[in-house]
mmCIF file of C-alpha atoms in Angstrom:
data_model
loop_
_atom_site.group_PDB
_atom_site.id
_atom_site.type_symbol
_atom_site.label_atom_id
_atom_site.label_comp_id
_atom_site.label_asym_id
_atom_site.label_seq_id
_atom_site.Cartn_x
_atom_site.Cartn_y
_atom_site.Cartn_z
ATOM 1 C CA MET D 1 63.952 -21.578 18.908
ATOM 2 C CA ALA D 2 64.977 -18.853 16.448
ATOM 3 C CA PRO D 3 61.456 -17.891 15.301
ATOM 4 C CA VAL D 4 59.996 -17.670 18.823
ATOM 5 C CA SER D 5 62.920 -16.896 21.136
ATOM 6 C CA PRO D 6 65.796 -15.684 18.975
ATOM 7 C CA GLU D 7 68.010 -14.401 21.786
ATOM 8 C CA ALA D 8 67.946 -17.742 23.585
ATOM 9 C CA GLY D 9 68.534 -19.593 20.330
ATOM 10 C CA ASN D 10 71.499 -17.366 19.506
ATOM 11 C CA ILE D 11 73.098 -17.929 22.897
ATOM 12 C CA LEU D 12 72.675 -21.697 22.788
ATOM 13 C CA PHE D 13 74.051 -21.935 19.258
ATOM 14 C CA LEU D 14 77.079 -19.791 20.038
ATOM 15 C CA ILE D 15 77.818 -21.747 23.226
ATOM 16 C CA ALA D 16 77.496 -25.052 21.354
ATOM 17 C CA GLY D 17 79.697 -23.799 18.526
ATOM 18 C CA GLY D 18 82.318 -22.453 20.922
ATOM 19 C CA LEU D 19 82.508 -25.719 22.831
ATOM 20 C CA ALA D 20 82.587 -27.712 19.603
ATOM 21 C CA LEU D 21 85.712 -25.842 18.511
ATOM 22 C CA PHE D 22 87.596 -27.690 21.234
ATOM 23 C CA SER D 23 86.486 -31.041 19.799
ATOM 24 C CA LEU D 24 88.258 -30.565 16.465
ATOM 25 C CA ARG D 25 91.065 -33.020 15.845
ATOM 26 C CA VAL D 26 94.002 -33.090 13.452
ATOM 27 C CA ALA D 27 92.209 -35.845 11.554
ATOM 28 C CA ASP D 28 89.352 -33.447 10.830
ATOM 29 C CA LEU D 29 91.624 -31.455 8.524
ATOM 30 C CA THR D 30 90.827 -34.041 5.859
ATOM 31 C CA THR D 31 87.275 -32.650 5.697
ATOM 32 C CA ILE D 32 88.349 -29.103 4.936
ATOM 33 C CA GLY D 33 87.875 -29.823 1.233
ATOM 34 C CA ARG D 34 84.100 -29.990 1.682
ATOM 35 C CA PRO D 35 82.373 -26.850 0.312
ATOM 36 C CA ILE D 36 80.342 -26.454 3.499
ATOM 37 C CA VAL D 37 83.652 -26.126 5.363
ATOM 38 C CA TRP D 38 86.129 -24.282 3.152
ATOM 39 C CA MET D 39 83.732 -21.840 1.491
ATOM 40 C CA PRO D 40 82.476 -20.156 4.713
ATOM 41 C CA LEU D 41 85.981 -20.181 6.194
ATOM 42 C CA LEU D 42 87.504 -18.624 3.078
ATOM 43 C CA GLY D 43 84.705 -16.074 2.949
ATOM 44 C CA LEU D 44 85.347 -15.122 6.548
ATOM 45 C CA ALA D 45 89.088 -14.886 5.880
ATOM 46 C CA LEU D 46 88.536 -12.551 2.914
ATOM 47 C CA LEU D 47 86.290 -10.369 5.047
ATOM 48 C CA GLY D 48 88.999 -10.328 7.689
ATOM 49 C CA VAL D 49 91.620 -9.163 5.192
ATOM 50 C CA ALA D 50 89.351 -6.394 3.918
ATOM 51 C CA PHE D 51 88.273 -5.273 7.384
ATOM 52 C CA LEU D 52 91.845 -5.225 8.697
ATOM 53 C CA ALA D 53 92.932 -3.162 5.688
ATOM 54 C CA GLY D 54 90.011 -0.783 6.020
ATOM 55 C CA ALA D 55 89.751 -0.393 9.777
ATOM 56 C CA GLY D 56 92.986 -1.576 11.381
ATOM 57 C CA THR D 57 93.624 -4.614 13.536
ATOM 58 C CA ILE D 58 91.389 -3.974 16.560
ATOM 59 C CA ARG D 59 88.425 -2.460 14.753
ATOM 60 C CA GLY D 60 88.757 -4.922 11.914
ATOM 61 C CA LEU D 61 88.544 -7.900 14.242
ATOM 62 C CA GLU D 62 85.643 -6.260 16.054
ATOM 63 C CA GLY D 63 83.846 -5.922 12.725
ATOM 64 C CA LEU D 64 84.122 -9.672 12.205
ATOM 65 C CA LEU D 65 82.223 -10.487 15.392
ATOM 66 C CA PRO D 66 78.736 -10.393 13.771
ATOM 67 C CA PHE D 67 79.962 -13.113 11.405
ATOM 68 C CA ALA D 68 81.373 -15.300 14.193
ATOM 69 C CA PRO D 69 78.528 -17.876 13.979
ATOM 70 C CA VAL D 70 80.035 -19.023 10.678
ATOM 71 C CA LEU D 71 83.021 -20.398 12.630
ATOM 72 C CA ALA D 72 80.705 -22.907 14.322
ATOM 73 C CA ILE D 73 79.716 -24.679 11.101
ATOM 74 C CA TRP D 74 82.756 -26.943 10.775
ATOM 75 C CA PRO D 75 83.091 -28.060 14.418
ATOM 76 C CA LEU D 76 79.368 -28.684 14.828
ATOM 77 C CA ILE D 77 79.321 -30.886 11.725
ATOM 78 C CA MET D 78 82.334 -32.787 13.056
ATOM 79 C CA LEU D 79 80.535 -33.513 16.347
ATOM 80 C CA THR D 80 78.544 -36.211 14.552
ATOM 81 C CA ARG D 81 81.618 -38.115 13.357
ATOM 82 C CA ASP D 82 81.658 -40.603 16.277
ATOM 83 C CA SER D 83 77.995 -40.497 17.273
ATOM 84 C CA GLN D 84 74.735 -41.967 16.061
ATOM 85 C CA PRO D 85 73.393 -40.329 12.876
ATOM 86 C CA VAL D 86 71.273 -37.254 13.456
ATOM 87 C CA ASP D 87 67.573 -37.949 13.004
ATOM 88 C CA PRO D 88 66.412 -35.767 10.071
ATOM 89 C CA GLU D 89 62.803 -36.345 11.055
ATOM 90 C CA LEU D 90 63.430 -34.526 14.335
ATOM 91 C CA ILE D 91 65.010 -31.613 12.467
ATOM 92 C CA ALA D 92 61.911 -31.351 10.300
ATOM 93 C CA ILE D 93 59.576 -31.614 13.295
ATOM 94 C CA PHE D 94 61.440 -28.965 15.279
ATOM 95 C CA SER D 95 61.472 -26.676 12.236
ATOM 96 C CA LEU D 96 57.724 -27.110 11.830
ATOM 97 C CA ILE D 97 57.129 -26.467 15.531
ATOM 98 C CA GLY D 98 59.233 -23.307 15.354
ATOM 99 C CA THR D 99 57.274 -22.119 12.318
ATOM 100 C CA ALA D 100 53.956 -22.818 14.033
ATOM 101 C CA GLY D 101 55.247 -20.898 17.046
ATOM 102 C CA ALA D 102 56.107 -17.958 14.813
ATOM 103 C CA LEU D 103 52.562 -17.923 13.444
ATOM 104 C CA ALA D 104 51.146 -18.109 16.977
ATOM 105 C CA ILE D 105 53.230 -15.091 17.975
ATOM 106 C CA ALA D 106 52.194 -13.239 14.816
ATOM 107 C CA LEU D 107 48.512 -13.921 15.432
ATOM 108 C CA ASN D 108 48.803 -12.850 19.059
ATOM 109 C CA ASP D 109 50.577 -9.625 18.117
ATOM 110 C CA TYR D 110 48.151 -8.842 15.304
ATOM 111 C CA LEU D 111 44.813 -9.911 16.782
ATOM 112 C CA MET D 112 45.275 -9.559 20.539
ATOM 113 C CA MET D 113 47.786 -6.729 20.821
ATOM 114 C CA GLY D 114 46.665 -4.796 17.764
ATOM 115 C CA ALA D 115 50.166 -4.543 16.312
ATOM 116 C CA ILE D 116 50.347 -3.271 12.745
ATOM 117 C CA ARG D 117 53.495 -5.321 12.155
ATOM 118 C CA ALA D 118 53.487 -8.629 13.979
ATOM 119 C CA GLY D 119 56.614 -10.205 15.445
ATOM 120 C CA ALA D 120 57.901 -7.119 17.238
ATOM 121 C CA SER D 121 57.215 -8.787 20.589
ATOM 122 C CA VAL D 122 60.163 -11.139 20.028
ATOM 123 C CA ALA D 123 62.346 -9.456 17.387
ATOM 124 C CA ASN D 124 62.546 -6.879 14.652
ATOM 125 C CA PRO D 125 59.507 -7.724 12.446
ATOM 126 C CA ILE D 126 61.772 -8.005 9.383
ATOM 127 C CA HIS D 127 64.135 -10.489 11.007
ATOM 128 C CA PHE D 128 61.161 -12.309 12.528
ATOM 129 C CA ALA D 129 59.677 -12.812 9.062
ATOM 130 C CA ASP D 130 63.028 -13.810 7.555
ATOM 131 C CA VAL D 131 63.688 -16.552 10.091
ATOM 132 C CA ALA D 132 60.078 -17.773 10.010
ATOM 133 C CA LEU D 133 60.302 -18.238 6.241
ATOM 134 C CA LEU D 134 63.613 -20.076 6.425
ATOM 135 C CA ALA D 135 62.287 -22.337 9.178
ATOM 136 C CA GLY D 136 59.102 -23.063 7.254
ATOM 137 C CA TYR D 137 60.939 -24.152 4.131
ATOM 138 C CA LEU D 138 63.577 -26.033 6.117
ATOM 139 C CA SER D 139 60.786 -28.191 7.529
ATOM 140 C CA LEU D 140 60.268 -29.557 4.001
ATOM 141 C CA ILE D 141 63.100 -32.006 4.645
ATOM 142 C CA GLY D 142 60.363 -34.014 6.340
ATOM 143 C CA LEU D 143 59.054 -34.777 2.847
ATOM 144 C CA ILE D 144 62.394 -36.395 2.063
ATOM 145 C CA TYR D 145 63.022 -38.506 5.146
ATOM 146 C CA VAL D 146 59.592 -39.356 6.575
ATOM 147 C CA GLN D 147 58.366 -42.492 4.818
ATOM 148 C CA SER D 148 54.750 -42.550 5.962
ATOM 149 C CA VAL D 149 51.819 -40.512 4.694
ATOM 150 C CA TRP D 150 52.535 -38.106 7.554
ATOM 151 C CA ARG D 151 55.322 -36.611 5.454
ATOM 152 C CA PHE D 152 52.751 -34.460 3.670
ATOM 153 C CA LEU D 153 52.127 -32.670 6.961
ATOM 154 C CA PHE D 154 55.394 -30.838 6.376
ATOM 155 C CA LEU D 155 53.888 -29.082 3.365
ATOM 156 C CA SER D 156 52.186 -26.893 5.954
ATOM 157 C CA GLY D 157 55.552 -25.420 6.957
ATOM 158 C CA PRO D 158 55.803 -22.898 4.098
ATOM 159 C CA VAL D 159 52.101 -22.058 4.497
ATOM 160 C CA LEU D 160 52.448 -21.267 8.206
ATOM 161 C CA ALA D 161 55.612 -19.286 7.479
ATOM 162 C CA ALA D 162 53.899 -17.334 4.704
ATOM 163 C CA LEU D 163 51.089 -16.318 7.061
ATOM 164 C CA ALA D 164 53.531 -15.219 9.759
ATOM 165 C CA ALA D 165 55.603 -13.243 7.247
ATOM 166 C CA THR D 166 52.514 -11.576 5.816
ATOM 167 C CA LEU D 167 51.298 -10.503 9.258
ATOM 168 C CA SER D 168 54.748 -9.025 9.947
ATOM 169 C CA GLY D 169 54.171 -6.456 7.203
ATOM 170 C CA THR D 170 57.578 -7.199 5.670
ATOM 171 C CA ARG D 171 57.449 -6.637 1.927
ATOM 172 C CA GLY D 172 60.792 -8.297 1.241
ATOM 173 C CA ALA D 173 59.667 -11.491 2.948
ATOM 174 C CA VAL D 174 56.360 -11.513 1.068
ATOM 175 C CA VAL D 175 58.213 -11.240 -2.244
ATOM 176 C CA ALA D 176 60.757 -13.833 -1.102
ATOM 177 C CA LEU D 177 58.097 -16.378 -0.186
ATOM 178 C CA VAL D 178 56.719 -16.196 -3.731
ATOM 179 C CA LEU D 179 60.208 -16.653 -5.219
ATOM 180 C CA MET D 180 60.888 -19.540 -2.849
ATOM 181 C CA ALA D 181 57.674 -21.299 -3.826
ATOM 182 C CA ILE D 182 58.464 -20.861 -7.525
ATOM 183 C CA THR D 183 62.014 -22.127 -7.000
ATOM 184 C CA ALA D 184 60.826 -25.231 -5.174
ATOM 185 C CA VAL D 185 58.246 -26.088 -7.835
ATOM 186 C CA VAL D 186 60.524 -25.396 -10.814
ATOM 187 C CA ILE D 187 63.501 -27.390 -9.518
ATOM 188 C CA ALA D 188 61.342 -30.256 -8.278
ATOM 189 C CA GLY D 189 59.666 -30.328 -11.685
ATOM 190 C CA ALA D 190 62.998 -30.217 -13.519
ATOM 191 C CA LEU D 191 64.234 -33.147 -11.434
ATOM 192 C CA ARG D 192 60.937 -34.958 -12.057
ATOM 193 C CA LEU D 193 60.144 -35.193 -8.384
ATOM 194 C CA ILE D 194 56.623 -33.847 -8.824
ATOM 195 C CA LYS D 195 54.090 -35.497 -11.048
ATOM 196 C CA MET D 196 51.840 -33.239 -13.102
ATOM 197 C CA ARG D 197 48.655 -34.317 -11.334
ATOM 198 C CA VAL D 198 50.231 -33.506 -7.971
ATOM 199 C CA LEU D 199 51.347 -30.103 -9.255
ATOM 200 C CA ILE D 200 47.873 -29.313 -10.561
ATOM 201 C CA ALA D 201 46.262 -30.424 -7.315
ATOM 202 C CA ALA D 202 48.712 -28.297 -5.298
ATOM 203 C CA GLY D 203 47.980 -25.295 -7.509
ATOM 204 C CA VAL D 204 44.236 -25.706 -6.991
ATOM 205 C CA VAL D 205 44.673 -26.037 -3.238
ATOM 206 C CA ALA D 206 46.937 -22.964 -3.169
ATOM 207 C CA ALA D 207 44.411 -20.936 -5.167
ATOM 208 C CA ILE D 208 41.574 -21.984 -2.858
ATOM 209 C CA GLY D 209 43.739 -21.137 0.143
ATOM 210 C CA LEU D 210 44.511 -17.673 -1.202
ATOM 211 C CA LEU D 211 40.851 -16.979 -1.937
ATOM 212 C CA ALA D 212 39.886 -18.162 1.539
ATOM 213 C CA GLY D 213 42.637 -16.036 3.050
ATOM 214 C CA PHE D 214 41.521 -12.898 1.264
ATOM 215 C CA ALA D 215 37.915 -13.629 2.214
ATOM 216 C CA ALA D 216 39.072 -13.845 5.839
ATOM 217 C CA GLY D 217 40.797 -10.458 5.620
ATOM 218 C CA LEU D 218 44.326 -11.372 4.543
ATOM 219 C CA GLY D 219 44.211 -8.576 1.984
ATOM 220 C CA GLN D 220 43.826 -6.045 4.799
ATOM 221 C CA THR D 221 47.113 -6.950 6.459
ATOM 222 C CA THR D 222 49.980 -4.501 6.266
ATOM 223 C CA GLY D 223 52.257 -6.847 4.343
ATOM 224 C CA VAL D 224 49.790 -7.494 1.516
ATOM 225 C CA GLN D 225 48.685 -3.870 1.316
ATOM 226 C CA ARG D 226 52.259 -2.607 1.076
ATOM 227 C CA VAL D 227 53.065 -5.070 -1.693
ATOM 228 C CA MET D 228 49.904 -4.184 -3.611
ATOM 229 C CA LEU D 229 50.701 -0.469 -3.326
ATOM 230 C CA ASP D 230 54.215 -1.137 -4.592
ATOM 231 C CA ILE D 231 52.852 -3.049 -7.582
ATOM 232 C CA ALA D 232 50.474 -0.184 -8.384
ATOM 233 C CA ASP D 233 53.309 2.354 -8.107
ATOM 234 C CA VAL D 234 55.571 0.291 -10.360
ATOM 235 C CA MET D 235 52.856 0.044 -12.995
ATOM 236 C CA GLN D 236 52.215 3.806 -12.875
ATOM 237 C CA THR D 237 55.638 5.359 -12.292
ATOM 238 C CA GLY D 238 58.174 2.540 -12.631
ATOM 239 C CA LEU D 239 59.213 2.592 -8.952
ATOM 240 C CA PRO D 240 57.502 2.443 -5.549
ATOM 241 C CA THR D 241 56.998 5.968 -4.186
ATOM 242 C CA ASP D 242 56.798 5.401 -0.429
ATOM 243 C CA GLY D 243 59.311 6.878 2.009
ATOM 244 C CA SER D 244 60.846 3.518 2.943
ATOM 245 C CA THR D 245 61.668 2.766 -0.674
ATOM 246 C CA ALA D 246 63.117 6.255 -1.174
ATOM 247 C CA ILE D 247 65.484 5.694 1.751
ATOM 248 C CA ARG D 248 66.546 2.318 0.405
ATOM 249 C CA LEU D 249 67.191 3.694 -3.081
ATOM 250 C CA SER D 250 69.318 6.413 -1.526
ATOM 251 C CA MET D 251 71.222 3.732 0.396
ATOM 252 C CA TYR D 252 71.799 1.660 -2.728
ATOM 253 C CA GLN D 253 73.087 4.643 -4.681
ATOM 254 C CA GLY D 254 75.381 5.561 -1.801
ATOM 255 C CA GLY D 255 76.570 1.963 -1.496
ATOM 256 C CA LEU D 256 77.459 1.836 -5.179
ATOM 257 C CA ASN D 257 79.302 5.154 -4.946
ATOM 258 C CA ALA D 258 81.198 3.969 -1.868
ATOM 259 C CA PHE D 259 82.231 0.766 -3.645
ATOM 260 C CA VAL D 260 83.490 2.690 -6.686
ATOM 261 C CA ALA D 261 85.496 4.979 -4.391
ATOM 262 C CA SER D 262 87.227 2.018 -2.670
ATOM 263 C CA PRO D 263 86.680 -1.096 -4.784
ATOM 264 C CA ILE D 264 89.353 -3.442 -3.376
ATOM 265 C CA PHE D 265 89.046 -3.355 0.420
ATOM 266 C CA GLY D 266 86.032 -1.109 0.959
ATOM 267 C CA HIS D 267 85.665 1.361 3.804
ATOM 268 C CA GLY D 268 85.722 -1.040 6.736
ATOM 269 C CA PRO D 269 82.920 -2.451 8.897
ATOM 270 C CA PHE D 270 82.161 0.774 10.780
ATOM 271 C CA SER D 271 82.626 3.529 8.189
ATOM 272 C CA PHE D 272 80.935 2.242 5.061
ATOM 273 C CA VAL D 273 77.517 3.729 5.861
ATOM 274 C CA GLU D 274 79.036 7.168 6.455
ATOM 275 C CA ALA D 275 81.020 6.835 3.227
ATOM 276 C CA ALA D 276 77.827 5.931 1.366
ATOM 277 C CA ALA D 277 75.897 8.825 2.919
ATOM 278 C CA ALA D 278 78.651 11.304 2.069
ATOM 279 C CA SER D 279 78.527 10.282 -1.591
ATOM 280 C CA VAL D 280 74.899 11.242 -2.291
ATOM 281 C CA GLU D 281 73.495 14.756 -2.571
ATOM 282 C CA VAL D 282 70.611 14.260 -0.143
ATOM 283 C CA PRO D 283 71.435 11.397 2.253
ATOM 284 C CA LEU D 284 68.290 9.997 3.829
ATOM 285 C CA PHE D 285 69.990 7.385 5.973
ATOM 286 C CA VAL D 286 72.522 9.177 8.175
ATOM 287 C CA GLY D 287 73.172 7.062 11.269
ATOM 288 C CA ALA D 288 71.736 3.857 9.805
ATOM 289 C CA PRO D 289 73.501 0.638 10.929
ATOM 290 C CA HIS D 290 73.668 -0.799 7.406
ATOM 291 C CA LEU D 291 72.485 -0.226 3.841
ATOM 292 C CA HIS D 292 69.528 -2.654 3.927
ATOM 293 C CA ASN D 293 71.056 -4.764 1.179
ATOM 294 C CA ASP D 294 73.582 -7.573 1.589
ATOM 295 C CA ILE D 295 75.308 -6.931 -1.729
ATOM 296 C CA PHE D 296 75.875 -3.227 -1.083
ATOM 297 C CA ASP D 297 76.828 -3.876 2.534
ATOM 298 C CA PHE D 298 79.566 -6.314 1.503
ATOM 299 C CA ALA D 299 80.663 -4.159 -1.440
ATOM 300 C CA ALA D 300 80.881 -0.881 0.490
ATOM 301 C CA SER D 301 82.437 -2.359 3.632
ATOM 302 C CA ALA D 302 84.859 -4.871 2.067
ATOM 303 C CA GLY D 303 85.028 -4.115 -1.669
ATOM 304 C CA ILE D 304 85.652 -6.873 -4.181
ATOM 305 C CA LEU D 305 86.913 -9.148 -1.407
ATOM 306 C CA GLY D 306 83.590 -8.646 0.342
ATOM 307 C CA LEU D 307 81.586 -9.552 -2.754
ATOM 308 C CA ILE D 308 83.611 -12.742 -3.170
ATOM 309 C CA ALA D 309 83.061 -13.524 0.517
ATOM 310 C CA TYR D 310 79.322 -12.959 0.085
ATOM 311 C CA GLY D 311 79.194 -15.386 -2.827
ATOM 312 C CA LEU D 312 81.154 -18.024 -0.925
ATOM 313 C CA LEU D 313 78.886 -17.783 2.110
ATOM 314 C CA MET D 314 75.675 -17.773 0.110
ATOM 315 C CA LEU D 315 76.538 -20.688 -2.161
ATOM 316 C CA ALA D 316 78.225 -22.960 0.401
ATOM 317 C CA PRO D 317 75.181 -25.128 1.272
ATOM 318 C CA LEU D 318 74.187 -25.436 -2.384
ATOM 319 C CA ALA D 319 77.717 -26.432 -3.425
ATOM 320 C CA GLU D 320 77.781 -29.038 -0.641
ATOM 321 C CA VAL D 321 74.678 -30.753 -1.999
ATOM 322 C CA LEU D 322 75.827 -30.530 -5.618
ATOM 323 C CA ARG D 323 79.130 -32.255 -4.804
ATOM 324 C CA ALA D 324 77.387 -35.155 -3.066
ATOM 325 C CA PRO D 325 77.148 -38.417 -5.029
ATOM 326 C CA PRO D 326 73.719 -39.599 -6.196
ATOM 327 C CA SER D 327 71.527 -40.978 -3.427
ATOM 328 C CA ALA D 328 67.914 -41.484 -2.499
ATOM 329 C CA THR D 329 67.806 -38.091 -0.809
ATOM 330 C CA ARG D 330 70.165 -35.906 -2.858
ATOM 331 C CA ASN D 331 67.580 -34.494 -5.277
ATOM 332 C CA GLY D 332 65.164 -33.704 -2.481
ATOM 333 C CA LEU D 333 67.891 -31.920 -0.545
ATOM 334 C CA LEU D 334 68.809 -30.012 -3.682
ATOM 335 C CA VAL D 335 65.251 -28.677 -3.927
ATOM 336 C CA VAL D 336 65.091 -27.612 -0.277
ATOM 337 C CA VAL D 337 68.578 -26.090 -0.167
ATOM 338 C CA SER D 338 68.101 -24.227 -3.457
ATOM 339 C CA THR D 339 64.885 -22.777 -2.092
ATOM 340 C CA LEU D 340 66.570 -21.661 1.129
ATOM 341 C CA VAL D 341 69.466 -20.058 -0.757
ATOM 342 C CA VAL D 342 67.111 -18.195 -3.096
ATOM 343 C CA GLY D 343 65.043 -17.029 -0.133
ATOM 344 C CA HIS D 344 68.077 -15.851 1.817
ATOM 345 C CA PHE D 345 69.353 -13.995 -1.256
ATOM 346 C CA ALA D 346 65.972 -12.416 -2.024
ATOM 347 C CA MET D 347 65.431 -11.226 1.529
ATOM 348 C CA GLY D 348 68.963 -9.816 1.517
ATOM 349 C CA LEU D 349 68.059 -7.518 -1.370
ATOM 350 C CA THR D 350 65.856 -5.336 0.833
ATOM 351 C CA ASN D 351 67.445 -5.805 4.247
ATOM 352 C CA ALA D 352 70.726 -7.002 5.738
ATOM 353 C CA MET D 353 70.858 -10.744 6.443
ATOM 354 C CA PHE D 354 74.528 -11.568 7.012
ATOM 355 C CA GLY D 355 75.842 -9.656 10.003
ATOM 356 C CA ILE D 356 72.438 -9.612 11.730
ATOM 357 C CA LEU D 357 73.033 -12.043 14.588
ATOM 358 C CA THR D 358 69.728 -13.937 14.553
ATOM 359 C CA VAL D 359 69.680 -14.472 10.793
ATOM 360 C CA THR D 360 73.412 -15.224 10.609
ATOM 361 C CA VAL D 361 73.044 -17.833 13.356
ATOM 362 C CA TYR D 362 70.119 -19.405 11.530
ATOM 363 C CA PHE D 363 72.050 -19.513 8.258
ATOM 364 C CA ALA D 364 74.956 -21.191 10.057
ATOM 365 C CA ALA D 365 72.528 -23.702 11.561
ATOM 366 C CA ILE D 366 71.176 -24.477 8.087
ATOM 367 C CA CYS D 367 74.748 -25.080 6.887
ATOM 368 C CA VAL D 368 75.361 -27.465 9.794
ATOM 369 C CA ILE D 369 72.158 -29.373 9.005
ATOM 370 C CA VAL D 370 73.033 -29.612 5.313
ATOM 371 C CA GLY D 371 76.554 -30.786 6.119
ATOM 372 C CA VAL D 372 75.257 -33.501 8.423
ATOM 373 C CA LEU D 373 72.480 -34.724 6.138
ATOM 374 C CA VAL D 374 74.717 -34.936 3.078
ATOM 375 C CA GLU D 375 77.068 -37.289 4.931
ATOM 376 C CA MET D 376 74.344 -39.574 6.281
ATOM 377 C CA PRO D 377 74.360 -43.207 5.073
ATOM 378 C CA ARG D 378 72.929 -43.399 1.570
ATOM 379 C CA SER D 379 70.946 -46.050 -0.204
ATOM 380 C CA SER D 380 70.755 -45.445 -3.939
ATOM 381 C CA SER D 381 68.342 -48.327 -4.434
ATOM 382 C CA LYS D 382 65.494 -46.614 -2.629
ATOM 383 C CA ALA D 383 63.130 -44.466 -4.613
ATOM 384 C CA ASP D 384 63.173 -40.788 -3.813
ATOM 385 C CA PRO D 385 60.408 -40.117 -1.259
ATOM 386 C CA LEU D 386 59.498 -36.876 -3.030
ATOM 387 C CA ALA D 387 58.513 -38.753 -6.185
ATOM 388 C CA ALA D 388 55.056 -39.472 -4.846
#
């Protein structure tokens, strides 16, 4: 639901997570050693310490609310302990449907409503593109668990997501989708999950698709044009010269200055933007809700503790897969999860991800899915479905 109806998806996830908290048992404490459990919880605790030190008890706790979805990860994973295994094929199908829905919304906004940046009808275009990309690449788990030839249908997930992100005009998402594709190919190749002939065929298909897209007018979309202008600026002057980039650079400089001024606990969840703005000669972002960069947001608001918390949150799903014993699905999951982590990190370099409710909820949902899939019954004798 996140790509097409984020508010409804957020509400349902938070309700489910809140109810699941009451299902935790004393016996579940034995699972706290799993990275997908202790890393987010420790990250949240470190943020809490920093926020309480920087803003006081009431305001500090209030500042933690945007990160509350992280608390749902552990109890939602534990819900499957006494039930039938979750069907990973359904997860992949729902992810693909959500991605297709995102593209439908993007096409409607762009073609029918004449929007310059698609996705605004359901969310901020940046967050719309972020979630669409994550959903598209999450659908690749269908390649791992679907045994029939239909598994290749899930390769369309990243393609549909890429189109939706491009129509949104979000430069960060366009760059992220390229990095995600490279990550998936490189890691799958390193793990020998992709044969050379398949890689060559995919490259040819991708090239033909890009040519067809540009012939159909893809190059005239806002997202592609903004990226192309940025590339031209970088080649000529070393940095993009548009107003949006100037504001972001001012934010990043202010965020660094704010971190240096209070490196341990930061300036708290509600004062770090003002502290960053006060530290630059010509602040271009007075009144902004954040610094459009996850690293500087965590550093300026919570100092070193915040940076550690950021690393724990970001790496939790990857650490969970890496700790899992060898199985028929582990390498495939490693490819998908690595791609999602790289994408989340890349998109967080140009806009806030953690702390934005829709994206934070979706990240928590990804962690729940990873935690459940890692613990599913394994059969090491089966060949990896990705090695096709």
